[in-house]
Short mmCIF file of C-alpha atoms and ligand atoms in Angstrom, two decimals:
data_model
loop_
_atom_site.label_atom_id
_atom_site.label_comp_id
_atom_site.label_asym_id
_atom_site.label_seq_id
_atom_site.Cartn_x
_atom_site.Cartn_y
_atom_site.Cartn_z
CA UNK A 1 87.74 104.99 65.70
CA UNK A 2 86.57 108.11 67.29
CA UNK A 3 89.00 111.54 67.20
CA UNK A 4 89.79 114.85 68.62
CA UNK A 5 90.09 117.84 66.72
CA UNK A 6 92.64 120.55 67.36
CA UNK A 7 92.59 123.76 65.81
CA UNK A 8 96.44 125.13 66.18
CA UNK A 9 97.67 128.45 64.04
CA UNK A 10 93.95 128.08 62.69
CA UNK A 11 94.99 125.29 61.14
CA UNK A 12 92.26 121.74 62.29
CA UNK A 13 94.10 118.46 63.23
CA UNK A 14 92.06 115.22 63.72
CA UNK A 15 93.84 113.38 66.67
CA UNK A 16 92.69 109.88 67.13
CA UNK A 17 91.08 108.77 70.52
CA UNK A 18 91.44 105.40 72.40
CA UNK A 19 89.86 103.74 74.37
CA UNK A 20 90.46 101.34 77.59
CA UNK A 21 88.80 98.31 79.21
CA UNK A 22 86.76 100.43 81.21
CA UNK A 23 86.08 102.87 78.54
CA UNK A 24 88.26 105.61 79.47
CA UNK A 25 89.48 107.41 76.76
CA UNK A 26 93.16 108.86 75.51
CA UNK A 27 93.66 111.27 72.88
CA UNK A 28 96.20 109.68 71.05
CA UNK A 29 99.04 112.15 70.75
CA UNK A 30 102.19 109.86 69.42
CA UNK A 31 102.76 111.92 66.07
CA UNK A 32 101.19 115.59 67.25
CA UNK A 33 105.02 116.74 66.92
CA UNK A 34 105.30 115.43 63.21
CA UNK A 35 101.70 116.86 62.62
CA UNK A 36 101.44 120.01 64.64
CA UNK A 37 105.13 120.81 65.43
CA UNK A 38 103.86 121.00 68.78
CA UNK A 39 104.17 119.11 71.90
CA UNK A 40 102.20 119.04 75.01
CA UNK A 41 102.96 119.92 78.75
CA UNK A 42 101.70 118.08 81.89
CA UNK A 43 104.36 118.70 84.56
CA UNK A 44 104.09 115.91 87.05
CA UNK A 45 102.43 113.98 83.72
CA UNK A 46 98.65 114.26 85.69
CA UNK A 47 96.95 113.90 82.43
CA UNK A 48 99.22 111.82 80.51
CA UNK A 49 99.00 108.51 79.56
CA UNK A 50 102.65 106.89 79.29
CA UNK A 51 101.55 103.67 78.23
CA UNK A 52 98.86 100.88 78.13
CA UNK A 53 98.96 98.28 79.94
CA UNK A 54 97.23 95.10 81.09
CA UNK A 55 98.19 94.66 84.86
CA UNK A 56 96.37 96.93 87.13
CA UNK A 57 93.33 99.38 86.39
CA UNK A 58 92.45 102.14 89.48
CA UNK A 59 88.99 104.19 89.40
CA UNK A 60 89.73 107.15 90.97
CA UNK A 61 86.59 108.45 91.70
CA UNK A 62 85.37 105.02 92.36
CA UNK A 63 88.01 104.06 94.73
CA UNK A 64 88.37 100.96 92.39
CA UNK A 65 91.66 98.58 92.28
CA UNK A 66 91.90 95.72 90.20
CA UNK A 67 95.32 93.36 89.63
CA UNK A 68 94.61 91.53 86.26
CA UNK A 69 91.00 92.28 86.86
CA UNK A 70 90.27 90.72 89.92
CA UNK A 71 89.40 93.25 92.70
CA UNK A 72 92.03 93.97 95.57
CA UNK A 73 88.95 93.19 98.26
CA UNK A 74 88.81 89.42 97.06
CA UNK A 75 92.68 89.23 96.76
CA UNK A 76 93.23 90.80 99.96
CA UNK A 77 91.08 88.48 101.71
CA UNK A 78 91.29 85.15 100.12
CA UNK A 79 95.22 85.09 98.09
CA UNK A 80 98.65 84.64 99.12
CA UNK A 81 100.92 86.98 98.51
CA UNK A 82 103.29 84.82 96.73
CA UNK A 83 99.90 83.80 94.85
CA UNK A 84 99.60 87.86 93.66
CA UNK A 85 102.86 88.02 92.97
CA UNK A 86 102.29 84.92 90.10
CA UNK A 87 99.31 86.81 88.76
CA UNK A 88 100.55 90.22 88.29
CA UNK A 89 104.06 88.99 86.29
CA UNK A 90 102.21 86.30 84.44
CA UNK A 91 98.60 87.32 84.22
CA UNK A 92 96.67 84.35 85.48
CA UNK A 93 96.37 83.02 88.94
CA UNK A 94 98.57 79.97 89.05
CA UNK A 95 97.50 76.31 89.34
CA UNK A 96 98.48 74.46 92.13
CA UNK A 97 101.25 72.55 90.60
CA UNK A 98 102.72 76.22 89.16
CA UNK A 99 102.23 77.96 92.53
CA UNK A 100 104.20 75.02 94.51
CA UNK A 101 106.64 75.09 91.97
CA UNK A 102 106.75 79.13 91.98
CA UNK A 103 107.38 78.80 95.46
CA UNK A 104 109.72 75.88 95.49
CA UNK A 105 111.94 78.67 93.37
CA UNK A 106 111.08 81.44 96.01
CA UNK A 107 112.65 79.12 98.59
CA UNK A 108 115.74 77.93 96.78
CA UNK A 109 116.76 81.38 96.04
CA UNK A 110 116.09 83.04 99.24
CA UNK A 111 120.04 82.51 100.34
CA UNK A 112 122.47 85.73 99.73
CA UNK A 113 125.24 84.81 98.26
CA UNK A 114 127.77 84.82 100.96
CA UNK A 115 129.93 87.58 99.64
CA UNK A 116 127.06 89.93 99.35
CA UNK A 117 126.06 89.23 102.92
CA UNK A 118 130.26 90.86 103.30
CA UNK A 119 128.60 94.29 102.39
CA UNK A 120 126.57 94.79 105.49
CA UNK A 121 130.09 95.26 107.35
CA UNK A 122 130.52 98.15 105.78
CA UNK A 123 127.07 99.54 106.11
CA UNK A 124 126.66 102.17 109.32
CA UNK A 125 124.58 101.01 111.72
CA UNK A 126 122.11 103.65 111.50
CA UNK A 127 122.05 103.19 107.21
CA UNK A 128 118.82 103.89 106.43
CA UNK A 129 117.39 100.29 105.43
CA UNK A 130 115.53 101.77 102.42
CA UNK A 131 119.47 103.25 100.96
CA UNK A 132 120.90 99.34 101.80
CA UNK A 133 118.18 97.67 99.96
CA UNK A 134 118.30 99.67 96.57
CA UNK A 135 122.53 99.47 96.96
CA UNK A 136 122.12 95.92 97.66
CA UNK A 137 119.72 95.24 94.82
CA UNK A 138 121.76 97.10 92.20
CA UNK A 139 125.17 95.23 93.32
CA UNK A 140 123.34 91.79 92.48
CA UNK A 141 123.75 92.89 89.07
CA UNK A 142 127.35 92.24 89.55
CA UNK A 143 126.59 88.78 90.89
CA UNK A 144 124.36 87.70 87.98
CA UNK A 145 125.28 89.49 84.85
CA UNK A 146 125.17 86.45 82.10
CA UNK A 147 121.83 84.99 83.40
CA UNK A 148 119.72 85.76 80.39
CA UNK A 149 116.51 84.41 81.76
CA UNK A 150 114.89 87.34 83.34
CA UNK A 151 112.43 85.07 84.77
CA UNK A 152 115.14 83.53 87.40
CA UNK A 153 116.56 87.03 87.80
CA UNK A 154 112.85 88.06 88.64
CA UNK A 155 112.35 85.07 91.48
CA UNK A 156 115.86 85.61 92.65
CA UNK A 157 114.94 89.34 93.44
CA UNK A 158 111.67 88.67 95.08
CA UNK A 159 113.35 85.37 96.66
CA UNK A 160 116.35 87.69 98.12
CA UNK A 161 114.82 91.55 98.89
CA UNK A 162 112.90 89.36 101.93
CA UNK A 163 116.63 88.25 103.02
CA UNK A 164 118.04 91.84 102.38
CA UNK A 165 115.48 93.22 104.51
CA UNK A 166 116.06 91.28 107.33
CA UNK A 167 119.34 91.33 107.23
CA UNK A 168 119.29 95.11 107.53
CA UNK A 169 117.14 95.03 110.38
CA UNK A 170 119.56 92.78 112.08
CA UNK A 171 122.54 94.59 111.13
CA UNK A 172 120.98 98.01 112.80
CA UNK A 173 120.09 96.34 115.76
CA UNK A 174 123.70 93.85 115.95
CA UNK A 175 122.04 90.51 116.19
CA UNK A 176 123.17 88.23 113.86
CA UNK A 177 121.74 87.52 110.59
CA UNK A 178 119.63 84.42 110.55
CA UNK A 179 119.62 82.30 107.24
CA UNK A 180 115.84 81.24 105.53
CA UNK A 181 114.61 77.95 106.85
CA UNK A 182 113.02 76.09 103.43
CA UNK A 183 109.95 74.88 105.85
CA UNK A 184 108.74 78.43 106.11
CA UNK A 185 106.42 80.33 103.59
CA UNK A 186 107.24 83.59 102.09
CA UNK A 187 106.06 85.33 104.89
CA UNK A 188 106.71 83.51 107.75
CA UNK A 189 110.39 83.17 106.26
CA UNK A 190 110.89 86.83 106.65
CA UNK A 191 109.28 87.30 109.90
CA UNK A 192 111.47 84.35 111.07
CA UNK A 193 114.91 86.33 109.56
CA UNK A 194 113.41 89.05 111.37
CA UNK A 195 112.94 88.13 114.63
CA UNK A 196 114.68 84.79 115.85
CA UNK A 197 117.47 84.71 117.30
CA UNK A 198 119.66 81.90 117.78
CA UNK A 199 119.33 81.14 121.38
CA UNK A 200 115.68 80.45 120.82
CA UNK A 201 113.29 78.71 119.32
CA UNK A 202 110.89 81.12 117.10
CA UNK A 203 107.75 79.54 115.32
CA UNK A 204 106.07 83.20 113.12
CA UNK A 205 102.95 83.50 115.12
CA UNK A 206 100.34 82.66 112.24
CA UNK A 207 98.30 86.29 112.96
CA UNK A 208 101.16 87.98 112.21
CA UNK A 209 101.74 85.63 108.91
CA UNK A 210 98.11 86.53 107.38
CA UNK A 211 98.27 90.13 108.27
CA UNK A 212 102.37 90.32 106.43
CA UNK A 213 100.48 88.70 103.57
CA UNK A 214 97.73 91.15 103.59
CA UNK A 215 100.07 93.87 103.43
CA UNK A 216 101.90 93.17 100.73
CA UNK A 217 99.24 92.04 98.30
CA UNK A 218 97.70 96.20 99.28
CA UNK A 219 101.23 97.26 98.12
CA UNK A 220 101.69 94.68 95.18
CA UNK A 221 101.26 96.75 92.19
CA UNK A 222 99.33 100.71 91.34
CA UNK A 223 99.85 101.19 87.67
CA UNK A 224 102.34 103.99 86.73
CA UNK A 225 102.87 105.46 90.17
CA UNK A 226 106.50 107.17 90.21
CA UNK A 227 108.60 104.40 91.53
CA UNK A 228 107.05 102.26 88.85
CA UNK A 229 107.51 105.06 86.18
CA UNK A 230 110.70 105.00 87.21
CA UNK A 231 111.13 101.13 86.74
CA UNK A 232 109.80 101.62 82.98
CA UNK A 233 111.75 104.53 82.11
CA UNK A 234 115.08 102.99 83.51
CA UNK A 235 114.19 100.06 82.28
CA UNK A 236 113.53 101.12 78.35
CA UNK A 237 117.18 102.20 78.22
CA UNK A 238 117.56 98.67 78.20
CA UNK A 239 118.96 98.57 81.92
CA UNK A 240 119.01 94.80 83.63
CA UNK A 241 116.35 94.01 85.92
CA UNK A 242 118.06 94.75 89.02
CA UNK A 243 119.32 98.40 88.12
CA UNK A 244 115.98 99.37 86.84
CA UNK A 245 114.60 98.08 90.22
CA UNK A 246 117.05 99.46 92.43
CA UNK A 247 116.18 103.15 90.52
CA UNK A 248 112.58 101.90 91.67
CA UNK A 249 113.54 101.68 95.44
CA UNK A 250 114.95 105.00 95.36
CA UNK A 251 111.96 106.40 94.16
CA UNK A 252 109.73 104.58 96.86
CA UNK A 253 112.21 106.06 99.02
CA UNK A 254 110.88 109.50 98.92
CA UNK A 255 108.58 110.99 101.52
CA UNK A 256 106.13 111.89 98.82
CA UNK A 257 105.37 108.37 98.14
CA UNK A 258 106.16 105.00 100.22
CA UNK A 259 108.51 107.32 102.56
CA UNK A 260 105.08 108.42 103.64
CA UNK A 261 103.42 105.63 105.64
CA UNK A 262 107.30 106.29 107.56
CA UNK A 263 106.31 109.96 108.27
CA UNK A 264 102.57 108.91 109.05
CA UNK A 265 104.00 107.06 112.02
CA UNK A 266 106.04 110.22 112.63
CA UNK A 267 103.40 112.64 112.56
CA UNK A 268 101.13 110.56 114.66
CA UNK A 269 103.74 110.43 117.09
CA UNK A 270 104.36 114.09 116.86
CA UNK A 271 100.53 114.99 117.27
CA UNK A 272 100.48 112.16 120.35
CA UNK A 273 103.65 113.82 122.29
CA UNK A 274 102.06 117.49 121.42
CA UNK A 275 98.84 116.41 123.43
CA UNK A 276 96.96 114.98 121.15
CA UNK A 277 95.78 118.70 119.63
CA UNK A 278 94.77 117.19 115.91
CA UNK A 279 92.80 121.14 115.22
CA UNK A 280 96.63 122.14 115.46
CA UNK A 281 97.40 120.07 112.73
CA UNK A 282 95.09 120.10 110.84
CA UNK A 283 95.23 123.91 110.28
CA UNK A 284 99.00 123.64 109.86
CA UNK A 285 98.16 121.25 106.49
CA UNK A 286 95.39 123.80 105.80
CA UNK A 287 98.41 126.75 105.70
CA UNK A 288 100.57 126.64 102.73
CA UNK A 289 103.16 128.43 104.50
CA UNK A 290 103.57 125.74 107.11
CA UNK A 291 105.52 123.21 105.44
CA UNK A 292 103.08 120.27 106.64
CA UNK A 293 101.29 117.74 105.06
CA UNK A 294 98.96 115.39 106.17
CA UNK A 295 100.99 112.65 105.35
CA UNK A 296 98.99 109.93 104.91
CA UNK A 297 96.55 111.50 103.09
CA UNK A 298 95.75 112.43 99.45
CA UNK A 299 96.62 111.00 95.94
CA UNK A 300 97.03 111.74 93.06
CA UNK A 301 94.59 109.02 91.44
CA UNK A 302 92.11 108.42 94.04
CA UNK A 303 89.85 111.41 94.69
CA UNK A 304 87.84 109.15 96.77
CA UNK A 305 88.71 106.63 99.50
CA UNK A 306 91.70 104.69 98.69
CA UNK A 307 90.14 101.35 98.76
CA UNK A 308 93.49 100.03 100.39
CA UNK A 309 93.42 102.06 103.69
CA UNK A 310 89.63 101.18 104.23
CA UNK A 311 90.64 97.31 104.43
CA UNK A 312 94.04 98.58 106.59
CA UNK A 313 91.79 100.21 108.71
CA UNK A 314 89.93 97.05 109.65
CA UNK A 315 92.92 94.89 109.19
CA UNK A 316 94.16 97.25 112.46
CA UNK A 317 91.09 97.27 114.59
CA UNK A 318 91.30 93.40 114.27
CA UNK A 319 94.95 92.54 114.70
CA UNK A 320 95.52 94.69 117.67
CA UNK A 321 91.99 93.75 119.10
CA UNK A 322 93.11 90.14 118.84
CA UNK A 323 96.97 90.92 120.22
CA UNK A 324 94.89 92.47 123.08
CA UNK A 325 97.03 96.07 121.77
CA UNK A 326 95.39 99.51 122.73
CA UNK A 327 97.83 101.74 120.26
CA UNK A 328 96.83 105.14 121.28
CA UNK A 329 97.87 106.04 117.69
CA UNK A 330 95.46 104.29 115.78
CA UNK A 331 92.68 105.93 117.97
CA UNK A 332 93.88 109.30 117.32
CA UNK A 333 94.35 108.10 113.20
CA UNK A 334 90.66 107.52 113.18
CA UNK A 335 90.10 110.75 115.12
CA UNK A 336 92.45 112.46 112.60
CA UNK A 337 90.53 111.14 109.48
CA UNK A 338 87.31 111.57 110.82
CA UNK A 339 88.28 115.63 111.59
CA UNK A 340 89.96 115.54 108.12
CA UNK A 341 87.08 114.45 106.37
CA UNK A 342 84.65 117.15 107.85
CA UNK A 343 86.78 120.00 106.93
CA UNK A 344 85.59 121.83 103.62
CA UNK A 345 89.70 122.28 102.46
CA UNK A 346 90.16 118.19 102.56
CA UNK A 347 86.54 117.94 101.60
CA UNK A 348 87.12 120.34 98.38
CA UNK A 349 90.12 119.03 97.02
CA UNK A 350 88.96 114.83 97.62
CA UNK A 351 91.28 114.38 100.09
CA UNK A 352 91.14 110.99 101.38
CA UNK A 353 93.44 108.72 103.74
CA UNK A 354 95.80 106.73 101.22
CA UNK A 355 97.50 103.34 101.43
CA UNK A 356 100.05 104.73 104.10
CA UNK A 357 97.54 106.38 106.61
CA UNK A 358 97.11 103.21 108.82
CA UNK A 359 99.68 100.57 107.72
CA UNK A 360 102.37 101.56 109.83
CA UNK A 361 100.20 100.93 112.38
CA UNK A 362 99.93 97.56 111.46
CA UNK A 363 103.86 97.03 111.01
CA UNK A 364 103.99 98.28 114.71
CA UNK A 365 101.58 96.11 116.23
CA UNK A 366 103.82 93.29 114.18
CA UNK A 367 107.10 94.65 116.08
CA UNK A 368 108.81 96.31 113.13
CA UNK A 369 110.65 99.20 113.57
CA UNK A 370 109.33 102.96 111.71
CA UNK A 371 112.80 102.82 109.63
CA UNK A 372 111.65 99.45 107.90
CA UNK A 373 108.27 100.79 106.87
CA UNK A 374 109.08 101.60 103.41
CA UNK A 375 111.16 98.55 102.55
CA UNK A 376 107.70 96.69 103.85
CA UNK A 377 105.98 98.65 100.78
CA UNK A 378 109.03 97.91 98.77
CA UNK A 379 108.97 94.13 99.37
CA UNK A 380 105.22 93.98 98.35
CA UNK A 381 105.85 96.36 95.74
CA UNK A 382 108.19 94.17 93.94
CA UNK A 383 106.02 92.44 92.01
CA UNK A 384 104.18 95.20 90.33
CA UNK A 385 107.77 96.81 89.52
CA UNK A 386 108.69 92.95 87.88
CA UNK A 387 105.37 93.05 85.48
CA UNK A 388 105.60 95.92 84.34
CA UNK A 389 108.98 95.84 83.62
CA UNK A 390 108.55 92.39 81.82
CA UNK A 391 105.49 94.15 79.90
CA UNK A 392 107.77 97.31 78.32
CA UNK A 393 110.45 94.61 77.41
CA UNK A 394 108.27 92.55 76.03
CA UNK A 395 106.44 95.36 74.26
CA UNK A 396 107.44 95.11 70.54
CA UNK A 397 106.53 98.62 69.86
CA UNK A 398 108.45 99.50 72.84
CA UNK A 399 110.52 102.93 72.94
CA UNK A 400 113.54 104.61 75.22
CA UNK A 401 111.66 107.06 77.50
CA UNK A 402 112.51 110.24 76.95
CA UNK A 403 110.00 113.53 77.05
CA UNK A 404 110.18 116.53 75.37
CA UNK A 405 110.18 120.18 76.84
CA UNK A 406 108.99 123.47 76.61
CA UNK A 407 112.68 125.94 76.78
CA UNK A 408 112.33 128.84 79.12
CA UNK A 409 116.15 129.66 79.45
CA UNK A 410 117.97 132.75 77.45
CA UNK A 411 118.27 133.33 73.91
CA UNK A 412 121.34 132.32 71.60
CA UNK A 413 124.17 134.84 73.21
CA UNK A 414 127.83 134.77 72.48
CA UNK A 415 130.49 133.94 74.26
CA UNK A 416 132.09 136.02 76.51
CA UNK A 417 135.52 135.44 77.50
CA UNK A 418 136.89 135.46 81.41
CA UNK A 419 138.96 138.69 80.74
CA UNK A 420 136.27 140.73 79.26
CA UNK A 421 133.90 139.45 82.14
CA UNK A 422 135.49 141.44 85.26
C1 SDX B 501 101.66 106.59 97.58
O1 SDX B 501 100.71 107.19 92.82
C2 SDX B 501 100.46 106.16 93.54
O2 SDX B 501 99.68 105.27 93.15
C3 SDX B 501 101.17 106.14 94.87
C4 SDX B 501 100.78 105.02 95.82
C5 SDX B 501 101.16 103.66 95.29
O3 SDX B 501 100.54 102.68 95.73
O4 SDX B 501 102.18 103.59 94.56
O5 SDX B 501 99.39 105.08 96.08
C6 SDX B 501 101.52 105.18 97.16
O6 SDX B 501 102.66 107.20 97.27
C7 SDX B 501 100.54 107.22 98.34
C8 SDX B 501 100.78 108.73 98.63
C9 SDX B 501 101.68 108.85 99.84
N1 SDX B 501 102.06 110.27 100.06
C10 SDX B 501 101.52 110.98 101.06
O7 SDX B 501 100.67 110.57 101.84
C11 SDX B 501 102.11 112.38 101.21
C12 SDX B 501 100.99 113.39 101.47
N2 SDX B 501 100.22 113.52 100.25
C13 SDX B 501 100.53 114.58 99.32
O8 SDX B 501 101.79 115.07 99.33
C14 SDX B 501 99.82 114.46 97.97
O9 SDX B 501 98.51 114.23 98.25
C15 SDX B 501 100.32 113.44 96.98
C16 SDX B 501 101.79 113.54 96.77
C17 SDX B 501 99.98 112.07 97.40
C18 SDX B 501 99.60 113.74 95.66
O10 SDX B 501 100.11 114.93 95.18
P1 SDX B 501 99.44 115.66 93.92
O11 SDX B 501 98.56 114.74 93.16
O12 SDX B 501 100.53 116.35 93.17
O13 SDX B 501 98.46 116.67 94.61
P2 SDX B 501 98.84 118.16 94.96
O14 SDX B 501 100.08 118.19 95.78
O15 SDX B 501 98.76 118.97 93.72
O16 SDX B 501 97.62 118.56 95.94
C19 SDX B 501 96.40 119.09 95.42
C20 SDX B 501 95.94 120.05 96.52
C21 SDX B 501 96.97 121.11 96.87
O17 SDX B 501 96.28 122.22 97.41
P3 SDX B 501 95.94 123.47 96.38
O18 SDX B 501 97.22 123.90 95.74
O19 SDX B 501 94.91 122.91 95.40
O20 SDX B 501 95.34 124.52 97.30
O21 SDX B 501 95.71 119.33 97.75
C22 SDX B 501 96.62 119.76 98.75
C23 SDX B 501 97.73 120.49 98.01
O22 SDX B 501 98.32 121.47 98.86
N3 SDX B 501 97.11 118.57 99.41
C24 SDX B 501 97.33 118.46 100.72
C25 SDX B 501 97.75 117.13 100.93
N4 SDX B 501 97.78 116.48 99.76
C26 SDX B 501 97.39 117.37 98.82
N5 SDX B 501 97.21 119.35 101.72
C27 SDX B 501 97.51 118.91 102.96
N6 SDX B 501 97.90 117.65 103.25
C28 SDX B 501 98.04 116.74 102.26
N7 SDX B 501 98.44 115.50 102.53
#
């Protein structure tokens, strides 16, 4: 076992070091408070590890992603999602007897019960879909509360969130909801809940149904990014599954993480109606005064090219070459990242396009609207936020979240009643 040494108050502490996988290394820090009397401090928690764990590994610098060691490139291209979604909760690619039967159960519980379907008549019509979906999720707790198999509760949630999805599309455009046929896939089920109607026949045109699955394998799982953090931590309070995921969706929700590939769409848009001046923008994101971001762009992990965007790039030039679709926006995304990626600032700090920079793109070309982009990331992100919350619980060793701090706030002072106050 190799160590660290710290030398604190000039007194030497051997801290022992561990190592990953891949040979990256953690200085193991779980009794430095009952050695040192110390703590540490990583706001944002850039350098800290929160856990190990077995489902995903990222290489930064490498612009490597693996689920359960095999890498995204050969999942992306040759899985099905429902296939990924097997392999991240349970670790091993299913046979073909336990992936029919894993989506025999992804079928049979794709029906809302038919008093939760009662909740989208209260719902405004402009609710954001992303605020339905975690309130949705977390009132299925009510619905469910003595199943103790997690594992139904698991296929139930990535079974329904398809359903809830569409039926929030639906409900903000006032069609009617349409229920899951059990002759479609996964996929094609949701695109079918999406988009029929029922004065017509709909068949889900099979282009669309390969690039959907593409998607959300890309978005399936990304080790302990904040909406999965936040799965863990609400989860170790002992939580059920659906609360801890609901916390999860509001987390995705934000603009700093899956709200992005929303606000890429938004800022492409922007750039677009504003004549297309991408030098403008690009020295706004340069100017810390400004407010702007590239959205789209950066990460906190990879400091090199986010290996997900480079396939979503291609994914884009091929679906809308085939749909015969000249998006002006995804020529002035490539424009944007090519500009980007010449300019010293983006250069200097690894600034690369992430997962979000060019699938909204793709969810356009498919006909979904900007306001359903991050439930897309949420419905493939499901079953990264279902592993790893079966992998604390199942943890033996496993502990409540709950950090320490350093106290910046006044000294012990007394009292002072209102009358003496003024
Ligand atoms: C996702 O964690 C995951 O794995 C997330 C995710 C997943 O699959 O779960 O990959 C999905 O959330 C992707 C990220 C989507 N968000 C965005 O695209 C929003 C725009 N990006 C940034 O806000 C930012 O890059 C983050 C939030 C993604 C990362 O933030 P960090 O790691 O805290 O980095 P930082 O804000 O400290 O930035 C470092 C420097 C700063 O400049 P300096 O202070 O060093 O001068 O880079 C600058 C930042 O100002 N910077 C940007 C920028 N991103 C970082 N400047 C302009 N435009 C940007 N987009």
């Amino acid at each position: 076992m190799s160590t660290a040494k710290l030398i604190l108050d000039g007194k030497e502490y051997e801290l022992p070091v561990i190592e990953g996988t891949e040979g990256e290394k953690a200085i193991d820090i779980r009794q430095l408070r009952s050695t040192t009397g110390a703590i540490t401090l990583d706001s944002g928690f850039a350098n800290t590890g929160a856990c190990t764990s077995a489902i995903t590994y990222i290489d930064g610098e490498r612009g490597i992603l693996r689920y359960r060691g095999y890498p995204i490139e050969q999942l992306a291209e040759q899985a099905t999602f429902p296939e990924v979604a097997y392999l991240l909760i349970h670790g091993e690619l299913p046979t073909m007897e336990q992936l029919a039967q894993f989506r025999r159960e992804l079928t049979y519980h794709s029906m809302l019960h038919e008093d939760l379907k009662k909740f989208f008549e209260g719902y405004h019509p402009t609710a954001h879909p992303m605020a339905i979906l975690s309130a949705m999720v977390a009132a299925m707790s009510t619905y469910y509360p003595d199943e103790a198999d997690d594992m139904v509760n698991m296929v139930r949630l990535l079974a329904k969130v398809k359903t809830i999805a569409a039926y929030a599309y639906k409900k903000s455009i006032g069609q009617p909801f349409m229920y899951p046929r059990n002759d479609l896939s996964y996929c094609a089920n949701f695109l079918y809940m999406m988009f029929a109607v029922p004065a017509e026949d709909y068949e889900p045109d099979p282009l669309m149904v390969s690039t959907l699955n593409t998607l959300l394998i890309l978005h399936a799982d990304h080790e302990q990014n904040c909406s999965t953090s936040t799965v863990r931590i609400v989860g170790s309070s002992m939580a059920d599954l659906y609360q801890s995921v609901s916390a999860g969706i509001c987390a995705l929700s934000g603009p700093l993480h899956g709200g992005a590939n929303q606000r890429v769409l938004e800022m492409l848009q922007q750039i677009h109606d504003d004549g297309g001046n991408l030098q403008k923008y690009i020295d706004l994101a340069k100017d810390k005064n400004s407010g702007f971001r590239l959205m789209g762009f950066g990460h906190r992990v990879y400091k090199n090219y986010d290996p997900r965007a480079l396939i979503l790039r291609k994914k884009a030039d091929e679906l809308l070459g085939k749909l015969g679709i000249n998006d002006p926006l995804l020529e002035l995304a490539k424009k944007l990242e090519e500009r980007a990626l010449s300019d010293e600032y983006f250069v200097e700090r690894n600034l690369y396009p992430n997962v979000d920079f060019y699938s909204g793109i793709l969810y356009r070309a498919m006909g979904i609207p900007v306001n359903m982009f991050t439930v897309m990331f949420a419905i493939g992100r499901l079953p990264g936020w279902l592993a790893h919350w079966k992998e604390l619980r199942e943890d033996p060793g496993f502990r409540i979240y709950r950090p320490r701090q350093v106290y910046t706030g006044p000294a012990e002072r007394q009292f002072v009643p209102i009358e003496r106050r003024g």
